Amino acid sequence: MCGIVGYIGDKFVDSLLIAGLERLEYRGYDSAGIATLNKGKLRIRKTTGKIQLLKEKLKNSPLGGELGIAHTRWATNGEPTTENAHPLTGCKKSIAVVHNGIIENHIEIQKELIKEGHIFTTDTDTEVIAHLIEKYIDGNLKTAVQKALKRLKGSYALAIVSEKDPDKIVVAKKENSLIIGIGENENFVASDISAISSLTSNIIFLEDGEIGVIEKSKIEIFNGEGKLLNKKIRKLKWQLRRGPRKDGYEHFMLKEIYEQPRIVKSVLKRRVFKNKRGVHFKNIGITPDKLLKVNRLVIQACGTSWHAGWVGKYFLEKYLRLHTEVDFSSEFRYRNPIAGGDTLVMAISQSGETADTLAGIRLAKSKFVQVLSLCNTLESAIDRESDGTVYLYAGPEIGVASTKAYTAELLALFLFTIYWGRIKECISEEEAKNIIEELGKVPYLMKKILDNQKEIIECAEKYYQCSNFLFLGRGFNYPTALEGALKLKEVSYIHAEGYAAGEMKHGPIALIDDNLPVVCIVPKDSVYEKMLNNIREIKARRGKVVAIATEGDEKIKGYVDHVIFIPKIKEEFSPLLTVIPLQLLAYYIAIKRGCNVDQPRNLAKSVTVE
Ligand code: F6R
């Protein structure tokens, strides 16, 4: 969603903030803005569209100054116009606020402030914060912010500057991440570590209800009652030394699809014992003793990570006979879920910042349920707040549509199941070795798919103008159908539905005509014949079928319009392969339609609002 960066120090504030925004642009990209205090005078530049446009505006007329705050927006309240872009100010234009989150009672506060004479100029919920601070400020920005926060309902990460109390940035947070980076005679503020991790590795994580006052050579953190706190400085476990690069690929999405074989290989190297008879998950925060006591697993996640959870469920049930439920975090968090003493909650998240997933973790913990997360982003909120974390090690994912993180999530689920199965003694050493050997083939098999894309490109060319697609799969590839449909709609804006193939006759079959491409995931597995029955039903209604099938399956050719072959692999690992042609299909269709695949409209990489 939105991103925040702030800086106070001697460096050139415009370029430092723009560089930070560029690192955060994947979070939201409908508008952006920057505010600085230059010799105590507030200056603001804003624009709709990409950071590049803001950069150009600043090139023509830089702001300069001693400190500044900046924001990249993903609209929640109010259209993405220049007026609605942050930073936002009050009537006197002497206070600037950047905000991530949603103020739920803004209408009520706005009405009150309008009665008092305040004039509002935007459609945002954030503007009330600037006016409230303006109302309360008497020379001390921190005290005014403190008073304003007491009025707000909702979620926020805030950075505020004021002409009335210059030389400082005041920050606050509730349910949205805000971090402070400590430098030498300079300090930083950001919503994401990635915005400032190349500049410092000394970080303070602000907690809900805390207020930070950041000066050039001093940082003070207070609790909601104004008591000065002694906060721990954390040393980052990692540093991004350079910004994201496409390394010769036209788009991040394509680069990340191609990265998958290498990631699988390196994760296997990291996790698998040298003798290949087991895997290790050291220091994950949940002990083998605790895992032994678990009889019920609840996986909660969103979007693509939720799809990975479904593959995980099938796998865990098969090998561990473990009762596993998969829930949308946005449902789990509001359902007062049952917490037995033998339950483990597993959160899955690429970004580690997804608001609903984080709320699900907090809810589980409030019921004294242990939470283990699978997460790609070290030191993210989900990583920090879980009892334990299994890192995905997929590297930063920049393309908004998740690709490599999905296969890394699947791999983590497979490997963790082996680890858990060995602890529970329901997977023998021999069985573990067989699974590991099968997984060891995956990088090579993935590469084979990537090396032969002719049929995928032909399908993209043939069907890119269609308005609807259906994706069908069964068993381990039911989630693949969901993921294929999600990828296509995200990047190409084509309406697509993913369905369990057996459910087709209960409704979706009505959609089938000779204009509807139906992508059927039909590898040679235990449900192959069932899938063939479904394909016959589609063909009987003149639907166009694209099959994702196993190499050597000559029979399938007689049933369908196109076949995209994937190499043979054990049924349960096929989702690692079948998804790749679907990622590529979505990519090529989107390119043919002229869509921005890396930054599709209306989406954001980290969904930090609920
Ligand atoms: C789809 C996609 C989203 C995310 C979802 C959860 O391509 O990227 O559906 O999977 O927003 O995000 P994380 O995994 O970061 O919690």
CSV table of N, CA, C and O in Angstrom, one decimal, residues 511-605:
chain,number,residue,atom,x,y,z
A,511,LEU,N,-21.1,-21.1,-18.3
A,511,LEU,CA,-20.3,-20.1,-18.9
A,511,LEU,C,-19.8,-20.6,-20.3
A,511,LEU,O,-19.3,-19.8,-21.1
A,512,ILE,N,-19.7,-21.9,-20.4
A,512,ILE,CA,-18.9,-22.4,-21.5
A,512,ILE,C,-19.6,-22.3,-22.9
A,512,ILE,O,-20.8,-22.6,-23.0
A,513,ASP,N,-18.9,-21.7,-23.8
A,513,ASP,CA,-19.3,-21.6,-25.2
A,513,ASP,C,-18.0,-21.5,-26.0
A,513,ASP,O,-16.9,-21.7,-25.5
A,514,ASP,N,-18.2,-21.3,-27.3
A,514,ASP,CA,-16.9,-21.4,-28.1
A,514,ASP,C,-16.0,-20.2,-28.0
A,514,ASP,O,-15.0,-20.1,-28.7
A,515,ASN,N,-16.4,-19.3,-27.1
A,515,ASN,CA,-15.5,-18.1,-26.9
A,515,ASN,C,-14.7,-18.3,-25.6
A,515,ASN,O,-13.9,-17.4,-25.3
A,516,LEU,N,-15.0,-19.3,-24.8
A,516,LEU,CA,-14.4,-19.3,-23.5
A,516,LEU,C,-13.2,-20.3,-23.5
A,516,LEU,O,-13.3,-21.5,-23.6
A,517,PRO,N,-11.9,-19.7,-23.3
A,517,PRO,CA,-10.8,-20.6,-23.1
A,517,PRO,C,-10.8,-21.1,-21.7
A,517,PRO,O,-11.0,-20.4,-20.7
A,518,VAL,N,-10.7,-22.5,-21.6
A,518,VAL,CA,-10.7,-23.1,-20.3
A,518,VAL,C,-9.3,-23.8,-20.1
A,518,VAL,O,-8.9,-24.6,-21.0
A,519,VAL,N,-8.5,-23.3,-19.2
A,519,VAL,CA,-7.2,-23.8,-18.9
A,519,VAL,C,-7.4,-25.0,-17.9
A,519,VAL,O,-7.8,-24.8,-16.8
A,520,CYS,N,-7.0,-26.2,-18.4
A,520,CYS,CA,-7.2,-27.4,-17.5
A,520,CYS,C,-5.8,-27.9,-17.1
A,520,CYS,O,-5.0,-28.2,-18.0
A,521,ILE,N,-5.7,-28.0,-15.8
A,521,ILE,CA,-4.4,-28.5,-15.3
A,521,ILE,C,-4.6,-30.0,-15.1
A,521,ILE,O,-5.3,-30.5,-14.2
A,522,VAL,N,-3.9,-30.8,-16.0
A,522,VAL,CA,-4.3,-32.2,-16.1
A,522,VAL,C,-3.0,-33.1,-16.2
A,522,VAL,O,-2.8,-33.8,-17.2
A,523,PRO,N,-2.1,-33.0,-15.2
A,523,PRO,CA,-0.9,-33.8,-15.3
A,523,PRO,C,-1.4,-35.3,-15.0
A,523,PRO,O,-2.4,-35.6,-14.6
A,524,LYS,N,-0.5,-36.2,-15.4
A,524,LYS,CA,-0.8,-37.7,-15.2
A,524,LYS,C,-0.7,-37.9,-13.7
A,524,LYS,O,0.4,-38.2,-13.1
A,525,ASP,N,-1.8,-37.9,-13.0
A,525,ASP,CA,-1.8,-38.1,-11.6
A,525,ASP,C,-3.1,-38.9,-11.2
A,525,ASP,O,-3.8,-39.4,-12.1
A,526,SER,N,-3.3,-39.0,-9.9
A,526,SER,CA,-4.4,-39.8,-9.4
A,526,SER,C,-5.8,-39.3,-9.9
A,526,SER,O,-6.8,-40.1,-9.8
A,527,VAL,N,-5.9,-38.1,-10.3
A,527,VAL,CA,-7.2,-37.5,-10.7
A,527,VAL,C,-7.2,-37.3,-12.2
A,527,VAL,O,-8.1,-36.6,-12.7
A,528,TYR,N,-6.3,-37.8,-12.9
A,528,TYR,CA,-6.1,-37.6,-14.4
A,528,TYR,C,-7.4,-38.0,-15.1
A,528,TYR,O,-8.0,-37.2,-15.9
A,529,GLU,N,-8.0,-39.2,-14.9
A,529,GLU,CA,-9.1,-39.6,-15.6
A,529,GLU,C,-10.3,-38.7,-15.3
A,529,GLU,O,-11.2,-38.4,-16.2
A,530,LYS,N,-10.4,-38.3,-14.1
A,530,LYS,CA,-11.5,-37.4,-13.7
A,530,LYS,C,-11.4,-36.1,-14.4
A,530,LYS,O,-12.4,-35.5,-14.9
A,531,MET,N,-10.2,-35.6,-14.6
A,531,MET,CA,-10.0,-34.3,-15.3
A,531,MET,C,-10.4,-34.5,-16.8
A,531,MET,O,-11.0,-33.7,-17.4
A,532,LEU,N,-10.1,-35.7,-17.3
A,532,LEU,CA,-10.4,-36.0,-18.7
A,532,LEU,C,-12.0,-35.9,-18.9
A,532,LEU,O,-12.5,-35.4,-19.9
A,533,ASN,N,-12.7,-36.5,-17.9
A,533,ASN,CA,-14.1,-36.4,-18.0
A,533,ASN,C,-14.6,-34.9,-18.0
A,533,ASN,O,-15.5,-34.6,-18.8
A,534,ASN,N,-14.0,-34.1,-17.2
A,534,ASN,CA,-14.4,-32.7,-17.2
A,534,ASN,C,-14.0,-32.0,-18.6
A,534,ASN,O,-14.8,-31.2,-19.1
A,535,ILE,N,-12.9,-32.4,-19.1
A,535,ILE,CA,-12.5,-31.9,-20.4
A,535,ILE,C,-13.5,-32.3,-21.5
A,535,ILE,O,-13.9,-31.4,-22.3
A,536,ARG,N,-14.0,-33.5,-21.5
A,536,ARG,CA,-15.0,-34.0,-22.4
A,536,ARG,C,-16.3,-33.1,-22.3
A,536,ARG,O,-16.9,-32.7,-23.3
A,537,GLU,N,-16.6,-32.8,-21.0
A,537,GLU,CA,-17.8,-32.0,-20.8
A,537,GLU,C,-17.7,-30.6,-21.4
A,537,GLU,O,-18.6,-30.0,-22.0
A,538,ILE,N,-16.5,-30.1,-21.3
A,538,ILE,CA,-16.2,-28.8,-21.9
A,538,ILE,C,-16.3,-28.8,-23.4
A,538,ILE,O,-16.9,-28.0,-24.1
A,539,LYS,N,-15.6,-29.8,-24.0
A,539,LYS,CA,-15.6,-29.9,-25.4
A,539,LYS,C,-17.0,-30.2,-26.0
A,539,LYS,O,-17.3,-29.7,-27.1
A,540,ALA,N,-17.8,-30.9,-25.3
A,540,ALA,CA,-19.2,-31.2,-25.7
A,540,ALA,C,-19.9,-29.9,-25.8
A,540,ALA,O,-21.0,-29.8,-26.5
A,541,ARG,N,-19.5,-28.8,-25.1
A,541,ARG,CA,-20.1,-27.5,-25.2
A,541,ARG,C,-19.3,-26.5,-26.0
A,541,ARG,O,-19.4,-25.3,-25.8
A,542,ARG,N,-18.4,-27.0,-26.8
A,542,ARG,CA,-17.6,-26.3,-27.7
A,542,ARG,C,-16.6,-25.3,-27.1
A,542,ARG,O,-16.2,-24.3,-27.7
A,543,GLY,N,-16.3,-25.5,-25.8
A,543,GLY,CA,-15.3,-24.7,-25.1
A,543,GLY,C,-13.9,-24.9,-25.7
A,543,GLY,O,-13.7,-26.0,-26.3
A,544,LYS,N,-13.0,-23.9,-25.6
A,544,LYS,CA,-11.6,-24.1,-26.1
A,544,LYS,C,-10.8,-24.5,-24.9
A,544,LYS,O,-10.8,-23.8,-23.8
A,545,VAL,N,-10.1,-25.7,-25.0
A,545,VAL,CA,-9.3,-26.2,-23.9
A,545,VAL,C,-7.8,-26.0,-24.1
A,545,VAL,O,-7.3,-26.5,-25.1
A,546,VAL,N,-7.2,-25.4,-23.1
A,546,VAL,CA,-5.7,-25.4,-23.1
A,546,VAL,C,-5.3,-26.3,-21.9
A,546,VAL,O,-5.7,-26.1,-20.8
A,547,ALA,N,-4.6,-27.4,-22.2
A,547,ALA,CA,-4.2,-28.3,-21.2
A,547,ALA,C,-2.8,-28.1,-20.7
A,547,ALA,O,-1.9,-27.9,-21.6
A,548,ILE,N,-2.6,-28.2,-19.4
A,548,ILE,CA,-1.2,-28.3,-18.9
A,548,ILE,C,-1.1,-29.8,-18.6
A,548,ILE,O,-1.7,-30.3,-17.6
A,549,ALA,N,-0.3,-30.5,-19.3
A,549,ALA,CA,-0.2,-31.9,-19.2
A,549,ALA,C,1.2,-32.4,-19.1
A,549,ALA,O,2.2,-31.7,-19.3
A,550,THR,N,1.3,-33.7,-18.8
A,550,THR,CA,2.6,-34.3,-18.6
A,550,THR,C,3.3,-34.7,-19.9
A,550,THR,O,2.6,-35.4,-20.7
A,551,GLU,N,4.5,-34.4,-20.1
A,551,GLU,CA,5.3,-34.8,-21.2
A,551,GLU,C,5.0,-36.3,-21.6
A,551,GLU,O,5.0,-37.1,-20.6
A,552,GLY,N,4.8,-36.6,-22.8
A,552,GLY,CA,4.7,-38.0,-23.2
A,552,GLY,C,3.2,-38.4,-23.2
A,552,GLY,O,2.8,-39.5,-23.6
A,553,ASP,N,2.3,-37.5,-22.7
A,553,ASP,CA,0.9,-37.8,-22.7
A,553,ASP,C,0.3,-37.5,-24.1
A,553,ASP,O,-0.2,-36.4,-24.4
A,554,GLU,N,0.4,-38.5,-25.0
A,554,GLU,CA,-0.1,-38.3,-26.4
A,554,GLU,C,-1.6,-38.3,-26.4
A,554,GLU,O,-2.2,-37.6,-27.2
A,555,LYS,N,-2.2,-39.0,-25.5
A,555,LYS,CA,-3.7,-39.2,-25.5
A,555,LYS,C,-4.4,-37.8,-25.4
A,555,LYS,O,-5.4,-37.5,-26.0
A,556,ILE,N,-3.8,-37.0,-24.5
A,556,ILE,CA,-4.5,-35.7,-24.2
A,556,ILE,C,-4.7,-34.8,-25.5
A,556,ILE,O,-5.6,-34.1,-25.6
A,557,LYS,N,-3.7,-35.0,-26.4
A,557,LYS,CA,-3.7,-34.2,-27.7
A,557,LYS,C,-5.1,-34.4,-28.4
A,557,LYS,O,-5.6,-33.4,-29.0
A,558,GLY,N,-5.6,-35.6,-28.3
A,558,GLY,CA,-6.9,-35.8,-29.0
A,558,GLY,C,-8.1,-35.2,-28.4
A,558,GLY,O,-9.2,-35.1,-28.9
A,559,TYR,N,-7.9,-34.7,-27.2
A,559,TYR,CA,-9.1,-34.1,-26.4
A,559,TYR,C,-9.2,-32.6,-26.4
A,559,TYR,O,-10.2,-32.0,-26.2
A,560,VAL,N,-8.0,-32.0,-26.6
A,560,VAL,CA,-8.0,-30.5,-26.3
A,560,VAL,C,-7.5,-29.7,-27.5
A,560,VAL,O,-7.0,-30.3,-28.5
A,561,ASP,N,-7.5,-28.4,-27.4
A,561,ASP,CA,-7.1,-27.5,-28.5
A,561,ASP,C,-5.6,-27.2,-28.5
A,561,ASP,O,-5.0,-27.0,-29.5
A,562,HIS,N,-5.1,-27.1,-27.3
A,562,HIS,CA,-3.6,-26.8,-27.1
A,562,HIS,C,-3.1,-27.6,-25.9
A,562,HIS,O,-3.8,-27.8,-24.9
A,563,VAL,N,-1.9,-28.0,-26.0
A,563,VAL,CA,-1.2,-28.7,-24.9
A,563,VAL,C,0.1,-28.0,-24.6
A,563,VAL,O,0.9,-27.8,-25.4
A,564,ILE,N,0.2,-27.6,-23.3
A,564,ILE,CA,1.5,-27.1,-22.8
A,564,ILE,C,2.0,-28.2,-21.9
A,564,ILE,O,1.4,-28.5,-20.9
A,565,PHE,N,3.2,-28.8,-22.3
A,565,PHE,CA,3.7,-29.9,-21.6
A,565,PHE,C,4.6,-29.5,-20.4
A,565,PHE,O,5.4,-28.5,-20.6
A,566,ILE,N,4.5,-30.2,-19.3
A,566,ILE,CA,5.4,-30.0,-18.2
A,566,ILE,C,6.1,-31.4,-18.0
A,566,ILE,O,5.5,-32.4,-18.2
A,567,PRO,N,7.3,-31.4,-17.4
A,567,PRO,CA,8.0,-32.6,-17.2
A,567,PRO,C,7.3,-33.5,-16.1
A,567,PRO,O,6.5,-32.9,-15.3
A,568,LYS,N,7.5,-34.7,-16.1
A,568,LYS,CA,6.9,-35.7,-15.2
A,568,LYS,C,7.5,-35.4,-13.8
A,568,LYS,O,8.8,-35.3,-13.6
A,569,ILE,N,6.7,-35.4,-12.8
A,569,ILE,CA,7.1,-35.3,-11.4
A,569,ILE,C,6.1,-36.0,-10.5
A,569,ILE,O,4.9,-36.1,-10.9
A,570,LYS,N,6.4,-36.4,-9.3
A,570,LYS,CA,5.5,-36.9,-8.3
A,570,LYS,C,4.3,-36.0,-8.2
A,570,LYS,O,4.5,-34.7,-8.0
A,571,GLU,N,3.1,-36.5,-8.1
A,571,GLU,CA,1.9,-35.7,-8.1
A,571,GLU,C,1.9,-34.5,-7.1
A,571,GLU,O,1.6,-33.4,-7.5
A,572,GLU,N,2.4,-34.8,-5.9
A,572,GLU,CA,2.3,-33.7,-4.9
A,572,GLU,C,3.2,-32.6,-5.1
A,572,GLU,O,3.0,-31.5,-4.6
A,573,PHE,N,4.2,-32.8,-5.9
A,573,PHE,CA,5.2,-31.7,-6.2
A,573,PHE,C,4.8,-31.0,-7.5
A,573,PHE,O,5.5,-30.0,-7.9
A,574,SER,N,3.8,-31.5,-8.2
A,574,SER,CA,3.5,-30.9,-9.6
A,574,SER,C,3.1,-29.4,-9.5
A,574,SER,O,3.4,-28.7,-10.4
A,575,PRO,N,2.5,-29.0,-8.4
A,575,PRO,CA,2.2,-27.5,-8.3
A,575,PRO,C,3.4,-26.6,-8.5
A,575,PRO,O,3.3,-25.5,-9.0
A,576,LEU,N,4.6,-27.2,-8.2
A,576,LEU,CA,5.8,-26.3,-8.4
A,576,LEU,C,6.1,-26.1,-9.9
A,576,LEU,O,6.7,-25.2,-10.2
A,577,LEU,N,5.6,-27.0,-10.7
A,577,LEU,CA,5.8,-26.9,-12.1
A,577,LEU,C,4.6,-26.4,-12.9
A,577,LEU,O,4.8,-25.5,-13.8
A,578,THR,N,3.4,-26.9,-12.5
A,578,THR,CA,2.2,-26.5,-13.3
A,578,THR,C,2.0,-25.0,-13.3
A,578,THR,O,1.4,-24.4,-14.2
A,579,VAL,N,2.4,-24.4,-12.2
A,579,VAL,CA,2.1,-22.9,-12.1
A,579,VAL,C,3.0,-22.1,-13.0
A,579,VAL,O,2.6,-21.0,-13.4
A,580,ILE,N,4.1,-22.6,-13.4
A,580,ILE,CA,5.0,-21.8,-14.2
A,580,ILE,C,4.4,-21.4,-15.6
A,580,ILE,O,4.4,-20.2,-16.0
A,581,PRO,N,3.9,-22.4,-16.4
A,581,PRO,CA,3.2,-22.0,-17.6
A,581,PRO,C,2.1,-21.0,-17.4
A,581,PRO,O,1.8,-20.1,-18.2
A,582,LEU,N,1.4,-21.1,-16.2
A,582,LEU,CA,0.3,-20.1,-16.0
A,582,LEU,C,0.8,-18.7,-15.7
A,582,LEU,O,0.2,-17.7,-16.1
A,583,GLN,N,1.9,-18.7,-15.0
A,583,GLN,CA,2.6,-17.4,-14.7
A,583,GLN,C,3.0,-16.7,-16.1
A,583,GLN,O,2.7,-15.6,-16.3
A,584,LEU,N,3.6,-17.6,-16.9
A,584,LEU,CA,4.0,-17.1,-18.2
A,584,LEU,C,2.9,-16.7,-19.1
A,584,LEU,O,2.9,-15.7,-19.8
A,585,LEU,N,1.8,-17.5,-19.1
A,585,LEU,CA,0.6,-17.2,-19.9
A,585,LEU,C,0.1,-15.8,-19.5
A,585,LEU,O,-0.2,-15.0,-20.4
A,586,ALA,N,-0.1,-15.6,-18.2
A,586,ALA,CA,-0.6,-14.3,-17.7
A,586,ALA,C,0.3,-13.2,-18.2
A,586,ALA,O,-0.1,-12.2,-18.6
A,587,TYR,N,1.6,-13.4,-18.0
A,587,TYR,CA,2.6,-12.4,-18.4
A,587,TYR,C,2.5,-12.0,-19.9
A,587,TYR,O,2.3,-10.9,-20.2
A,588,TYR,N,2.5,-13.1,-20.8
A,588,TYR,CA,2.5,-12.8,-22.2
A,588,TYR,C,1.1,-12.2,-22.6
A,588,TYR,O,1.1,-11.3,-23.5
A,589,ILE,N,0.1,-12.6,-22.1
A,589,ILE,CA,-1.3,-12.0,-22.4
A,589,ILE,C,-1.3,-10.6,-22.0
A,589,ILE,O,-1.7,-9.7,-22.8
A,590,ALA,N,-0.8,-10.3,-20.8
A,590,ALA,CA,-0.8,-8.9,-20.3
A,590,ALA,C,0.1,-8.0,-21.2
A,590,ALA,O,-0.3,-6.9,-21.5
A,591,ILE,N,1.2,-8.5,-21.7
A,591,ILE,CA,2.1,-7.8,-22.5
A,591,ILE,C,1.4,-7.5,-23.8
A,591,ILE,O,1.4,-6.3,-24.3
A,592,LYS,N,0.7,-8.5,-24.4
A,592,LYS,CA,0.0,-8.3,-25.7
A,592,LYS,C,-1.1,-7.3,-25.5
A,592,LYS,O,-1.4,-6.5,-26.4
A,593,ARG,N,-1.7,-7.2,-24.3
A,593,ARG,CA,-2.7,-6.2,-24.1
A,593,ARG,C,-2.2,-4.8,-23.7
A,593,ARG,O,-3.0,-3.9,-23.4
A,594,GLY,N,-0.9,-4.7,-23.6
A,594,GLY,CA,-0.2,-3.4,-23.3
A,594,GLY,C,-0.4,-3.0,-21.8
A,594,GLY,O,-0.4,-1.8,-21.5
A,595,CYS,N,-0.5,-4.0,-21.0
A,595,CYS,CA,-0.7,-3.7,-19.5
A,595,CYS,C,0.7,-3.5,-18.8
A,595,CYS,O,1.7,-4.1,-19.3
A,596,ASN,N,0.6,-2.8,-17.7
A,596,ASN,CA,1.9,-2.6,-16.9
A,596,ASN,C,2.0,-3.8,-16.0
A,596,ASN,O,1.4,-3.8,-14.9
A,597,VAL,N,2.7,-4.8,-16.4
A,597,VAL,CA,2.7,-6.1,-15.6
A,597,VAL,C,3.3,-6.0,-14.3
A,597,VAL,O,2.9,-6.7,-13.3
A,598,ASP,N,4.3,-5.1,-14.1
A,598,ASP,CA,5.0,-5.0,-12.8
A,598,ASP,C,4.2,-4.2,-11.8
A,598,ASP,O,4.3,-4.3,-10.6
A,599,GLN,N,3.4,-3.2,-12.3
A,599,GLN,CA,2.6,-2.4,-11.4
A,599,GLN,C,1.2,-2.3,-12.0
A,599,GLN,O,0.7,-1.3,-12.5
A,600,PRO,N,0.4,-3.4,-11.9
A,600,PRO,CA,-1.0,-3.4,-12.4
A,600,PRO,C,-1.8,-2.4,-11.7
A,600,PRO,O,-1.6,-2.0,-10.5
A,601,ARG,N,-2.8,-1.9,-12.4
A,601,ARG,CA,-3.7,-0.8,-11.8
A,601,ARG,C,-4.3,-1.3,-10.5
A,601,ARG,O,-4.6,-2.5,-10.3
A,602,ASN,N,-4.5,-0.4,-9.6
A,602,ASN,CA,-5.3,-0.6,-8.4
A,602,ASN,C,-4.6,-1.6,-7.3
A,602,ASN,O,-5.1,-1.7,-6.2
A,603,LEU,N,-3.5,-2.2,-7.7
A,603,LEU,CA,-2.9,-3.1,-6.8
A,603,LEU,C,-1.7,-2.5,-6.0
A,603,LEU,O,-1.2,-1.4,-6.4
A,604,ALA,N,-1.3,-3.1,-5.0
A,604,ALA,CA,-0.1,-2.7,-4.3
A,604,ALA,C,0.6,-4.0,-3.7
A,604,ALA,O,-0.1,-5.0,-3.5
A,605,LYS,N,1.9,-3.9,-3.6
A,605,LYS,CA,2.6,-5.1,-3.2
A,605,LYS,C,2.4,-5.5,-1.7
A,605,LYS,O,2.3,-6.7,-1.4
